Every structure is written in structure tokens, then in C-alpha cells.
Coordinates of C-alpha atoms and ligand atoms in Angstrom, one line a residue:
X1 CA 79.7 -38.7 96.5
X2 CA 76.7 -39.8 98.9
X3 CA 74.2 -41.9 96.9
X4 CA 71.4 -38.7 96.9
X5 CA 74.4 -36.5 95.2
X6 CA 74.5 -39.7 92.8
X7 CA 71.2 -40.1 92.1
X8 CA 70.6 -36.5 91.2
X9 CA 73.7 -36.5 89.2
X10 CA 72.2 -39.1 87.5
X11 CA 68.2 -38.0 85.8
X12 CA 68.2 -37.2 83.2
X13 CA 69.1 -32.8 82.3
X14 CA 65.8 -30.1 82.3
X15 CA 65.8 -28.5 78.9
X16 CA 64.2 -24.7 79.3
X17 CA 64.3 -22.9 76.2
X18 CA 67.0 -20.3 75.6
X19 CA 66.9 -17.1 77.2
X20 CA 65.0 -14.8 75.7
X21 CA 62.7 -17.6 73.7
X22 CA 59.6 -19.0 74.8
X23 CA 57.0 -21.1 73.5
X24 CA 54.0 -20.1 72.1
X25 CA 51.3 -21.8 73.9
X26 CA 47.7 -22.7 73.3
X27 CA 45.6 -21.3 73.8
X28 CA 47.3 -18.0 73.5
X29 CA 48.5 -19.7 69.9
X30 CA 44.6 -19.1 69.4
X31 CA 45.2 -15.6 69.6
X32 CA 47.9 -15.5 67.0
X33 CA 46.7 -16.9 64.7
X34 CA 43.7 -14.7 64.9
X35 CA 45.4 -11.8 64.1
X36 CA 47.6 -13.5 61.9
X37 CA 44.7 -14.2 59.9
X38 CA 43.2 -10.6 59.8
X39 CA 46.7 -9.5 58.5
X40 CA 45.7 -11.7 55.9
X41 CA 41.9 -10.3 55.5
X42 CA 43.3 -6.6 55.8
X43 CA 46.7 -6.8 53.3
X44 CA 44.9 -9.1 50.7
X45 CA 42.0 -6.3 49.7
X46 CA 44.8 -4.1 49.2
X47 CA 46.3 -6.4 46.8
X48 CA 49.4 -7.7 48.7
X49 CA 50.8 -10.8 48.1
X50 CA 52.3 -12.6 51.0
X51 CA 56.1 -13.6 50.3
X52 CA 58.0 -16.3 53.2
X53 CA 62.2 -14.8 52.9
X54 CA 64.5 -17.4 54.5
X55 CA 65.4 -17.0 58.1
X56 CA 68.7 -16.6 57.6
X57 CA 71.2 -15.0 54.9
X58 CA 74.3 -13.6 54.3
X59 CA 75.6 -11.5 56.6
X60 CA 76.6 -8.8 54.5
X61 CA 72.6 -8.4 53.6
X62 CA 72.0 -7.1 57.2
X63 CA 75.1 -5.2 57.0
X64 CA 74.6 -2.8 54.1
X65 CA 70.8 -3.5 54.3
X66 CA 70.5 -2.5 58.4
X67 CA 73.7 -0.1 58.4
X68 CA 77.1 -1.7 59.7
X69 CA 76.6 0.1 62.3
X70 CA 74.1 0.5 64.6
X71 CA 73.3 -1.8 67.4
X72 CA 71.2 -4.3 65.5
X73 CA 73.7 -5.5 63.3
X74 CA 77.4 -3.9 65.1
X75 CA 75.8 -6.3 68.1
X76 CA 72.5 -8.2 68.4
X77 CA 73.3 -10.7 65.5
X78 CA 72.9 -14.6 65.9
X79 CA 75.9 -15.0 63.5
X80 CA 77.4 -18.9 62.5
X81 CA 81.1 -19.0 61.0
X82 CA 81.7 -21.5 58.7
X83 CA 83.2 -24.1 61.1
X84 CA 86.8 -23.9 59.6
X85 CA 86.6 -19.9 59.4
X86 CA 85.9 -19.8 63.9
X87 CA 89.1 -22.1 64.2
X88 CA 90.9 -20.4 62.4
X89 CA 89.9 -17.3 64.3
X90 CA 90.9 -18.9 67.2
X91 CA 94.5 -20.0 65.6
X92 CA 95.2 -16.5 64.7
X93 CA 94.7 -15.0 67.7
X94 CA 97.1 -18.3 69.3
X95 CA 100.1 -17.3 67.4
X96 CA 100.3 -13.8 68.5
X97 CA 99.4 -14.3 72.1
X98 CA 101.8 -17.0 72.0
X99 CA 104.7 -14.9 70.0
X100 CA 103.7 -12.3 72.3
X101 CA 104.9 -14.5 75.6
X102 CA 107.0 -17.0 73.9
X103 CA 109.4 -18.5 76.1
X104 CA 111.8 -20.9 74.0
X105 CA 110.3 -23.8 72.4
X106 CA 106.9 -23.8 73.8
X107 CA 106.0 -21.9 70.7
X108 CA 106.1 -25.2 68.2
X109 CA 104.5 -27.0 71.5
X110 CA 102.0 -24.8 71.7
X111 CA 101.2 -24.7 68.1
X112 CA 101.3 -28.0 67.0
X113 CA 98.0 -29.2 68.2
X114 CA 96.2 -26.3 67.2
X115 CA 97.5 -26.4 63.8
X116 CA 96.8 -30.2 63.5
X117 CA 93.9 -30.0 64.0
X118 CA 92.9 -27.1 61.5
X119 CA 94.7 -29.1 58.5
X120 CA 92.2 -31.9 59.5
X121 CA 89.0 -29.9 59.9
X122 CA 89.7 -28.2 56.6
X123 CA 90.0 -31.7 55.4
X124 CA 87.0 -32.3 56.3
X125 CA 85.4 -29.4 55.6
X126 CA 86.6 -30.1 51.9
X127 CA 85.5 -33.1 51.4
X128 CA 82.1 -32.2 52.5
X129 CA 82.3 -29.2 49.6
X130 CA 82.1 -26.7 52.8
X131 CA 84.9 -24.4 51.2
X132 CA 84.9 -23.2 47.8
X133 CA 87.7 -25.1 45.8
X134 CA 89.8 -22.8 44.5
X135 CA 93.4 -23.0 43.0
X136 CA 94.5 -21.2 45.9
X137 CA 92.4 -22.7 49.1
X138 CA 93.6 -25.8 47.1
X139 CA 97.6 -24.6 47.7
X140 CA 97.4 -23.2 51.4
X141 CA 95.8 -26.7 52.3
X142 CA 98.6 -28.0 51.0
X143 CA 101.2 -25.9 51.8
X144 CA 99.8 -25.4 55.6
X145 CA 99.7 -29.3 56.4
X146 CA 103.4 -29.6 54.8
X147 CA 104.1 -26.5 57.4
X148 CA 101.9 -29.3 60.4
X149 CA 104.5 -32.4 59.4
X150 CA 107.5 -30.3 59.9
X151 CA 106.2 -29.0 63.1
X152 CA 105.3 -32.3 64.1
X153 CA 109.0 -33.5 62.5
X154 CA 110.2 -30.0 64.8
X155 CA 109.4 -30.8 68.1
X156 CA 109.6 -35.6 67.9
X157 CA 113.1 -35.6 66.8
X158 CA 114.6 -32.0 67.7
X159 CA 116.0 -31.4 70.9
X160 CA 115.7 -27.6 70.7
X161 CA 114.6 -26.2 67.3
X162 CA 115.9 -23.5 64.9
X163 CA 114.1 -20.2 65.8
X164 CA 114.5 -18.6 62.9
X165 CA 113.0 -21.5 61.3
X166 CA 110.0 -21.6 64.3
X167 CA 109.4 -18.3 63.2
X168 CA 109.4 -18.5 59.6
X169 CA 107.0 -21.3 59.7
X170 CA 105.2 -19.3 61.9
X171 CA 104.3 -16.3 59.4
X172 CA 103.7 -18.8 56.4
X173 CA 100.9 -20.1 58.6
X174 CA 99.6 -16.8 58.9
X175 CA 100.2 -16.2 55.3
X176 CA 98.1 -19.4 54.0
X177 CA 95.8 -18.9 56.2
X178 CA 94.7 -15.2 55.5
X179 CA 94.5 -16.5 52.1
X180 CA 91.5 -18.9 52.8
X181 CA 88.6 -18.4 51.7
X182 CA 85.6 -19.2 53.0
X183 CA 82.1 -19.7 52.3
X184 CA 80.0 -16.0 53.6
X185 CA 79.1 -16.0 57.0
X186 CA 75.4 -16.1 57.2
X187 CA 72.9 -14.5 60.5
X188 CA 69.3 -15.2 61.3
X189 CA 67.7 -12.5 60.0
X190 CA 67.1 -9.6 62.3
X191 CA 64.6 -8.5 60.4
X192 CA 62.6 -8.5 56.8
X193 CA 62.8 -6.0 54.8
X194 CA 66.5 -6.7 53.9
X195 CA 66.1 -9.6 52.4
X196 CA 62.1 -8.1 50.9
X197 CA 64.2 -6.5 48.7
X198 CA 66.5 -9.2 47.8
X199 CA 64.4 -11.3 47.5
X200 CA 62.8 -8.4 44.5
X201 CA 66.3 -8.3 42.9
X202 CA 67.1 -11.7 42.3
X203 CA 63.4 -12.7 41.0
X204 CA 63.5 -10.0 38.7
X205 CA 60.7 -8.1 40.7
X206 CA 61.3 -4.3 38.3
X207 CA 59.6 -6.4 35.7
X208 CA 56.4 -6.8 37.4
X209 CA 52.8 -4.3 36.8
X210 CA 54.4 -1.5 39.9
X211 CA 54.5 -1.9 42.1
X212 CA 55.1 -4.8 44.1
X213 CA 53.0 -4.6 47.3
X214 CA 54.2 -7.8 49.6
X215 CA 53.7 -8.6 53.1
X216 CA 55.6 -11.1 55.8
X217 CA 54.7 -12.6 59.1
X218 CA 57.4 -14.5 61.0
X219 CA 60.6 -14.8 64.1
X220 CA 63.2 -11.8 63.6
X221 CA 66.1 -12.5 66.2
X222 CA 68.2 -9.9 68.1
X223 CA 70.3 -10.4 70.8
X224 CA 68.9 -7.6 73.5
X225 CA 68.6 -7.5 76.8
X226 CA 65.4 -9.8 77.6
X227 CA 62.7 -7.9 79.2
X228 CA 58.6 -7.5 79.2
X229 CA 58.0 -7.1 75.1
X230 CA 61.4 -7.6 74.2
X231 CA 63.1 -11.4 73.4
X232 CA 65.6 -12.6 71.6
X233 CA 63.1 -14.0 69.1
X234 CA 60.1 -12.5 67.9
X235 CA 57.8 -11.7 65.7
X236 CA 57.4 -9.7 62.8
X237 CA 54.0 -8.5 60.4
X238 CA 55.2 -5.8 57.7
X239 CA 54.3 -5.4 54.6
X240 CA 57.4 -3.5 51.4
X241 CA 55.9 -1.5 49.0
X242 CA 58.5 -1.4 46.1
X243 CA 58.8 -0.1 43.1
X244 CA 56.9 2.9 41.1
X245 CA 56.4 5.9 42.4
X246 CA 56.9 7.5 45.6
X247 CA 53.8 9.5 45.7
X248 CA 52.4 10.8 49.2
X249 CA 49.4 8.4 48.6
X250 CA 51.1 5.7 48.8
X251 CA 52.4 5.9 51.8
X252 CA 49.2 7.6 52.6
X253 CA 46.9 3.9 52.0
X254 CA 50.0 1.7 53.3
X255 CA 49.1 3.8 57.3
X256 CA 45.0 3.7 56.2
X257 CA 45.6 0.1 56.0
X258 CA 47.8 -0.8 59.2
X259 CA 45.4 1.8 61.1
X260 CA 42.5 -0.8 60.1
X261 CA 44.1 -3.6 60.9
X262 CA 44.6 -3.0 64.5
X263 CA 41.4 -1.6 64.2
X264 CA 39.9 -5.1 63.2
X265 CA 41.9 -6.4 65.8
X266 CA 40.5 -4.2 68.6
X267 CA 43.8 -3.4 69.7
X268 CA 43.1 -0.2 72.5
X269 CA 44.8 3.0 72.9
X270 CA 46.6 3.4 69.6
X271 CA 48.7 6.6 68.8
X272 CA 50.4 7.1 65.2
X273 CA 52.9 8.9 64.8
X274 CA 54.7 11.3 61.7
X275 CA 57.1 12.6 60.7
X276 CA 58.9 13.5 57.6
X277 CA 62.7 13.1 57.7
X278 CA 63.8 14.6 54.4
X279 CA 66.3 12.8 52.2
X280 CA 70.3 12.6 53.0
X281 CA 71.1 15.6 50.2
X282 CA 72.9 19.1 52.1
X283 CA 69.9 20.7 51.1
X284 CA 67.9 18.5 53.4
X285 CA 68.7 15.9 56.0
X286 CA 72.5 16.7 56.0
X287 CA 72.2 20.7 56.2
X288 CA 70.1 19.7 58.6
X289 CA 72.5 17.5 60.7
X290 CA 75.7 19.4 60.5
X291 CA 73.3 22.0 61.7
X292 CA 71.8 19.5 64.9
X293 CA 75.3 18.4 65.2
X294 CA 76.8 22.5 66.0
X295 CA 74.1 22.8 68.8
X296 CA 74.6 20.4 69.9
X297 CA 78.1 20.5 70.5
X298 CA 77.6 23.6 72.8
X299 CA 75.6 21.9 75.2
X300 CA 77.5 19.0 75.1
X301 CA 78.6 18.9 78.7
X302 CA 75.2 18.8 79.8
X303 CA 74.7 15.1 78.1
X304 CA 75.5 11.8 79.1
X305 CA 77.9 9.3 78.4
X306 CA 75.0 7.6 75.4
X307 CA 74.0 11.1 74.8
X308 CA 77.5 12.1 73.3
X309 CA 78.7 9.1 72.1
X310 CA 75.4 8.9 69.4
X311 CA 75.9 12.7 69.0
X312 CA 79.5 11.8 66.7
X313 CA 78.7 9.1 65.1
X314 CA 75.2 9.5 63.9
X315 CA 73.6 12.8 65.5
X316 CA 69.9 12.1 65.0
X317 CA 70.4 9.0 67.2
X318 CA 69.8 11.8 70.0
X319 CA 67.1 13.0 70.1
X320 CA 65.0 9.2 70.4
X321 CA 66.9 9.7 74.3
X322 CA 64.4 9.0 76.9
X323 CA 66.3 10.3 80.0
X324 CA 65.2 12.6 82.1
X325 CA 67.3 15.6 82.0
X326 CA 68.2 15.7 78.4
X327 CA 64.2 16.4 77.8
X328 CA 64.3 20.2 78.1
X329 CA 67.8 20.2 76.8
X330 CA 66.5 18.4 73.2
X331 CA 63.0 20.1 73.3
X332 CA 65.7 23.1 72.3
X333 CA 67.0 22.0 69.7
X334 CA 66.7 22.3 65.6
X335 CA 63.4 20.9 63.9
X336 CA 63.7 19.2 60.8
X337 CA 61.2 20.4 60.2
X338 CA 62.8 23.7 59.4
X339 CA 65.4 22.5 57.4
X340 CA 63.0 20.1 54.7
X341 CA 64.0 21.3 50.7
X342 CA 60.9 22.8 49.3
X343 CA 60.1 19.0 47.0
X344 CA 60.2 17.4 50.7
X345 CA 57.8 19.8 52.0
X346 CA 55.7 19.5 49.8
X347 CA 55.8 15.7 49.4
X348 CA 54.8 15.9 53.6
X349 CA 52.3 18.0 53.5
X350 CA 50.6 16.3 50.5
X351 CA 50.7 13.4 53.2
X352 CA 49.5 14.8 55.6
X353 CA 46.4 15.7 53.2
X354 CA 46.2 12.1 52.6
X355 CA 45.7 11.2 56.0
X356 CA 42.8 13.4 56.2
X357 CA 40.7 12.4 53.0
X358 CA 41.0 9.0 55.0
X359 CA 40.2 9.4 58.4
X360 CA 43.5 8.7 59.6
X361 CA 44.3 10.6 62.9
X362 CA 47.7 11.7 63.4
X363 CA 50.1 13.5 65.6
X364 CA 53.9 14.9 64.5
X365 CA 56.2 13.9 66.1
X366 CA 59.7 15.6 64.9
X367 CA 61.8 13.7 67.6
X368 CA 60.3 10.9 65.6
X369 CA 64.1 9.7 62.8
X370 CA 65.6 6.8 61.6
X371 CA 69.4 6.8 61.8
X372 CA 70.9 5.3 58.2
X373 CA 70.7 7.1 54.6
X374 CA 68.6 5.6 53.0
X375 CA 65.6 6.4 54.7
X376 CA 63.4 8.8 53.8
X377 CA 60.6 11.7 53.7
X378 CA 57.8 9.3 55.5
X379 CA 58.4 7.6 59.2
X380 CA 55.5 6.3 62.0
X381 CA 55.4 4.8 64.5
X382 CA 52.2 3.3 66.4
X383 CA 52.4 3.2 69.9
X384 CA 49.7 1.9 71.9
X385 CA 49.1 1.0 75.5
X386 CA 49.5 -1.9 78.1
X387 CA 53.3 -1.9 77.2
X388 CA 55.2 -0.3 79.5
X389 CA 58.1 1.4 78.4
X390 CA 57.9 -1.3 75.2
X391 CA 54.9 0.8 73.5
X392 CA 56.0 1.5 70.1
X393 CA 53.9 -1.8 68.4
X394 CA 54.7 -0.9 64.8
X395 CA 57.6 1.2 63.3
X396 CA 58.1 2.1 59.0
X397 CA 59.1 4.7 56.5
X398 CA 60.3 5.2 53.3
X399 CA 63.7 3.7 52.5
X400 CA 64.1 4.8 47.9
X401 CA 68.0 4.2 48.1
X402 CA 68.0 0.7 49.9
X403 CA 67.4 -1.7 46.8
X404 CA 69.4 -0.2 45.0
X405 CA 72.4 -0.4 47.8
X406 CA 71.3 -3.8 47.2
X407 CA 72.8 -4.1 43.9
X408 CA 69.3 -3.7 42.1
X409 CA 67.6 -0.8 40.4
X410 CA 66.5 2.4 41.4
X411 CA 63.3 1.7 42.8
X412 CA 61.0 3.8 45.3
X413 CA 59.9 1.7 48.6
X414 CA 58.0 2.3 51.8
X415 CA 57.2 -0.4 54.5
X416 CA 56.5 -1.4 58.4
X417 CA 57.1 -3.7 60.9
X418 CA 54.3 -4.8 63.7
X419 CA 56.0 -6.2 66.7
X420 CA 53.3 -9.3 66.9
X421 CA 54.4 -10.3 70.5
X422 CA 53.5 -6.6 72.0
X423 CA 50.3 -6.8 69.5
X424 CA 49.4 -10.1 71.6
X425 CA 50.6 -8.0 74.8
X426 CA 48.7 -5.3 74.6
X427 CA 45.4 -7.2 73.6
X428 CA 45.9 -9.5 76.6
X429 CA 46.2 -6.9 78.8
X430 CA 42.7 -4.9 77.5
X431 CA 40.9 -8.4 78.4
X432 CA 41.2 -10.0 75.0
X433 CA 43.1 -13.1 75.7
X434 CA 41.8 -16.1 73.4
X435 CA 38.8 -18.0 75.9
X436 CA 40.7 -22.2 76.7
X437 CA 39.3 -24.2 73.3
X438 CA 36.4 -26.4 75.0
X439 CA 35.0 -28.7 72.5
X440 CA 32.0 -29.5 71.2
X441 CA 31.5 -32.4 72.2
X442 CA 32.4 -34.9 74.4
X443 CA 31.5 -38.9 73.5
X444 CA 30.2 -41.1 76.2
X445 CA 30.9 -44.5 75.1
X446 CA 30.2 -47.7 77.0
X447 CA 30.8 -51.2 75.9
X448 CA 32.5 -52.8 72.3
X449 CA 29.6 -52.3 70.1
X450 CA 28.9 -48.2 70.8
X451 CA 32.5 -48.2 71.1
X452 CA 32.5 -48.8 66.4
X453 CA 29.4 -46.9 66.5
X454 CA 31.4 -44.2 68.6
X455 CA 34.0 -43.7 66.8
X456 CA 32.3 -43.9 63.4
X457 CA 30.0 -41.0 65.0
X458 CA 33.2 -38.7 65.9
X459 CA 34.8 -38.7 62.7
X460 CA 31.6 -37.6 61.5
X461 CA 30.9 -35.0 64.0
X462 CA 34.6 -34.0 63.0
X463 CA 34.0 -34.1 59.5
X464 CA 31.1 -31.2 60.0
X465 CA 33.8 -28.9 61.4
X466 CA 32.3 -29.9 65.5
X467 CA 35.3 -30.6 67.7
X468 CA 34.8 -33.6 69.1
X469 CA 36.6 -35.8 72.0
X470 CA 36.1 -39.3 72.3
X471 CA 38.0 -40.9 75.2
X472 CA 40.1 -43.6 73.8
X473 CA 39.0 -46.5 77.3
X474 CA 35.7 -47.2 78.3
X475 CA 34.8 -44.9 80.8
X476 CA 32.3 -45.3 83.9
X477 CA 29.2 -42.7 83.2
X478 CA 30.1 -40.3 86.0
X479 CA 34.2 -39.8 85.7
X480 CA 33.2 -39.6 81.5
X481 CA 30.2 -36.6 82.9
X482 CA 33.2 -35.3 85.0
X483 CA 36.2 -35.4 81.9
X484 CA 33.7 -33.7 79.6
X485 CA 33.0 -30.4 81.5
X486 CA 37.4 -30.3 82.4
X487 CA 37.3 -30.2 78.7
X488 CA 34.6 -27.2 79.2
X489 CA 32.7 -29.4 76.8
X490 CA 28.8 -27.8 75.8
X491 CA 27.4 -31.5 74.9
X492 CA 27.5 -34.9 76.1
X493 CA 27.0 -37.6 73.6
X494 CA 26.3 -40.9 75.9
X495 CA 26.1 -44.3 73.9
X496 CA 25.2 -47.1 74.7
X497 CA 24.2 -50.4 74.4
X498 CA 20.2 -49.1 74.2
X499 CA 21.2 -46.3 72.3
X500 CA 23.0 -48.3 69.5
X501 CA 20.0 -50.6 69.2
X502 CA 17.9 -48.4 68.9
X503 CA 19.0 -46.0 66.7
X504 CA 18.1 -42.9 69.4
X505 CA 21.6 -41.2 70.1
X506 CA 21.2 -39.6 74.2
X507 CA 22.7 -36.0 73.5
X508 CA 23.6 -34.1 77.1
X509 CA 23.4 -30.4 77.4
X510 CA 26.1 -29.7 80.1
X511 CA 24.8 -26.3 80.8
X512 CA 21.7 -26.7 82.5
X513 CA 22.4 -31.5 82.6
X514 CA 19.0 -31.9 80.5
X515 CA 18.7 -35.0 78.1
X516 CA 17.3 -35.3 74.7
X517 CA 17.2 -38.7 72.5
X518 CA 17.0 -37.9 68.5
X519 CA 17.7 -39.8 65.7
X520 CA 22.1 -40.0 64.2
X521 CA 20.5 -37.3 61.5
X522 CA 18.1 -35.5 64.1
X523 CA 21.1 -34.7 65.8
X524 CA 24.0 -33.9 63.3
X525 CA 21.0 -31.0 62.6
X526 CA 20.4 -30.2 65.9
X527 CA 23.7 -29.3 67.1
X528 CA 24.3 -27.4 63.3
X529 CA 21.8 -24.6 65.0
X530 CA 23.3 -24.9 67.9
X531 CA 26.7 -24.0 66.6
X532 CA 24.7 -21.6 64.4
X533 CA 23.5 -19.7 67.0
X534 CA 26.7 -19.6 69.7
Ligands
AMP1 P1 62.1 -2.3 64.2 O1 62.4 -3.7 63.0 O2 63.2 -2.4 64.6 O3 61.7 -1.0 63.7 O4 61.2 -2.9 65.4 C1 59.5 -2.8 64.8 C2 58.6 -3.1 65.7 O5 59.1 -4.7 66.0 C3 58.5 -2.3 66.8 O6 57.7 -1.5 66.9 C4 58.6 -3.5 68.2 O7 56.6 -3.9 68.2 C5 59.1 -4.9 66.9 N1 60.8 -5.8 67.7 C6 61.6 -5.0 67.2 N2 62.6 -5.9 67.9 C7 61.8 -6.5 68.9 C8 62.4 -7.5 70.0 N3 63.4 -7.6 70.9 N4 61.0 -7.6 70.8 C9 60.0 -8.2 70.6 N5 59.5 -7.4 70.0 C10 60.3 -6.1 69.4

């Protein structure tokens, strides 16, 4: 290897954030904070309290709450299985594949090492209490250890092991492996509604005055293909109303609050779409879906592969298609509004009246649907400008069956989730980005004596709420002023021997270069007035 190549190899690795994740940095984080602060200011007066659920939960919660068939759960979750479980999968595959291609004595050889390793993993996992200590687990563990021993013996002592015995051992391995119970697999949350419902049930919130109104904000994780506005770690701000009634006024007030939030953020070009998807009974959505499917059958040949697949599994999702050539076909399909049962029709009409009463502008979109059974009646989506194809900043809807599906009491539910990354992107596109964070005062000090005063002044000014930069080492006056303006400071406070002796500090306004001498008290007063006037 050449010297150059060697040097290159020795260089420490430079790490980068994982694909689909990113650092949020200043000054952008100021805008993130502002948006989150605005959410709090808008939600709290509507009676919402903040919930902070954990970032990871038992995988099955999401499988049930979001739906095992959805892309989110079936393809996009970041799941971590307990360590022995993933090794067990590997062992199982090995037994199967080695058996298929078994060439005589190779088999026990191939199996021996992974099996020994697995026995060790189990040992260490049980010492760390990572596997439940049930009688069955203890027995299986002992059996695997003894099979591993026998296998080792066969290989090391006997020249050609008895095939029947090897087969028998393999079967026993398979059986003990199958009967093992592991801790539940966990996943990073792909959304938070399921967690909020879980918390509602776990903390008996149905005993509180109903409905319970909760909001949350934080990161979500989905293994999607990254692109502009689509990340693998992204942030949502959401709210849920659980329990109580399903009066349309509740849906309307939630939407009113949401639009007030976007308004206060200054989001441009927002469009609210609403729809009612009825409820999952024969005389309502199920009847409609059957009709939709029958119509789709007739045009099947003209649909793309994705729609053909969705047609079988989840016909409603065909309506989501963005494919150009499918649009004309979809426009002619039956519409759910014509198939709602009387109760759902009344609910939807009342929702629209309630929105009008609140001055909320909406448009109806009959193609706005959700695929899961527990979603019902009200669905809505908000789009904003400057986001290209990923222009939805918020999705929401009513899900009256979800709490019960997760093992809780029957409870109504409705909520939304705002994509915070997209909201920020749209705000930035329309020029609402945060300005770089400057300083109010840069302290240009010179000399030991002035330094002591400068340290005290910095502390007092910061206590009074000013952004202050105090250089840690002495700088020449010209250099200090240069740094002050590079940092975007408004004022330079000049402290030298004279200033300290006279008790008159020099304050330079960087915008126009003017200077004035002020006592400490007068300076604080002056800066306060200046800040108030900004
Ligand atoms: P959903 O939970 O799928 O209804 O999404 C609600 C909102 O979250 C969407 O309208 C998007 O604004 C946002 N969102 C969903 N997935 C992502 C993602 N991978 N990256 C960024 N934002 C997302």
C-alpha cells in the first residue's frame, strides 16, 4: 500500500447523518421554536393539555392502531427485535436451508457453530432479564444446551454421524426454538395517535371529565424514500379529542383551531378539503365500497398495476391515485356522498354548517378517504403552497372505534397531525425564514481591570434579557469591532481603564457609528428603551 493510501486509511472516519434524517440548525431552529410556541398559544385556550408519549412502543400497538396492511406498518417501521429473536430467525433459516442442500456430514458442522452461539446468546439474555423466565423457556434453554453438546460430540468424536440422529436433533432444535417466548418487539413510532389512545386507556382517562383534549409534538419515524418534504425522521404537531360526544361542533371546533394556528403562523395559500367517509356498515361505507369495487372491476384493464392491487385489498385507496391517465376514470366512479346512511349524511351537513358559522372556508373533496375501518365520517386535509408534490401539511379525521380496538372502553375520537417539516418549508419558501440570530451588545474590553467589570456587566445585561457576547480573550479595539459587526450586534460596549475609573461607559451604535458615554444605570435604561422600541 502506498504512503498516501495508508495515510488516507488512517484518517478517522467522517460521519454523516443517516439518509432521511437531518440536523435542524440555527437560525432555522428559531422558526421551529416559534411554530411550536404558536401551537401552544393557540391550543391551550381551546382547552388542550400537552401529552408526551414515548418515542418507541410495542410494535403490535402500531400494527393494530395504524393497521397491519398499511404501507406505514408493513414496510416503513423501524423495528428492533430483542437480540435473541433476530438470531433465532437466522438459526431457523439456517436449519431450513442447510437441510435442503444437505451434503452428508456438512450439516452438523454448519449447524454447530450458530447453535453454540445461540445458546450463549440465550444465556446472556436471561442473565440480563431480556427473556421472560417462564418454565417453558427454562426447559427449552436446557434442551438447546444439551442438543448443542451432543452435536459438538458428534462432530468432534464420531467420523460420520448417524443421519437419523442428526435429523432428530434438528427437529428438536426447531421445536424448542419455536416454543421460546421473547419480549415484544418494539418500533419507533410512525405516528402518535395510537400512543395517545394507549395512554388514554392506560391512565383511565375515561374517568376524567370528557372529552379529553390532548396535543403533542415531536419526531416520528418512517422508512420512506426520502425526497423534498419527505424524511425518515420527521416532526408532527398533533391533537386528539377522546371520549365524550361525536357532535359535529367538536369536529368543526378542532378544524377552526387548526386553521387559526396556520393563520397565526402566517402560512400562505392554505386550502382545507373535507369529506365524510360514513361508517363501516353495510348501509353506509361497506355498501359503497362493494359498489366501488364492482365499478372498478369494469375498468380494471385500464388501471395501472398499483390501482389493480389496491382494488383488491383496499378499493378506497384507488381514489388517492395521482396517475394522469387514471384521473378521467376515477372521476366517473360512484361517490361516497351519494351512499351515506341518514345519520352520517346529517352529521356531514351539520359539520359544514358549523364550519360556516365559524367562518372557516373549505372545499369538499369526495376523493379524500382513509383506508381503515375505524376511520369514520369527518376526514380533512390541508395543503399549502411552495411544497411541490408533497403539499399536504396536515391530515386528520374521526376514528370512533380506535380506543376500543386497542382494548379500551368505547370512546369517540377525532384528531389531526401536522407535518411540521413541511409547514416550516412552506413558511421559508414564502420568505418567513428566521433572521440569523445577532447580539444586542458586544463587549469590547481592554485590560485586566476592565475585564472584571466586563464579566459583571455581561452577567447583569444577560440577566436583563439582552443577548451579550463577551470575548474570552482581549482583542485590539479594531478587531473587536469587526467581530461585533460580523455577529450582527446592535451595540458595542467599550470598557477600558478610563471607563472603569470614570464610571462612564462608552456605548457605540454600530449602525451609524455614533458614540455616547453613560453611567451603568443609565446604560441599562437606554438599552431597555431601545429594545422596547425595536
Ligand atoms: P399522516 O400521519 O400520514 O396522516 O401524515 C400527516 C402529515 O405528516 C402529512 O400531511 C405530512 O405533512 C406529514 N408527513 C407524513 N409523512 C412524512 C414524512 N415522511 N416526512 C415529512 N412529513 C411527513
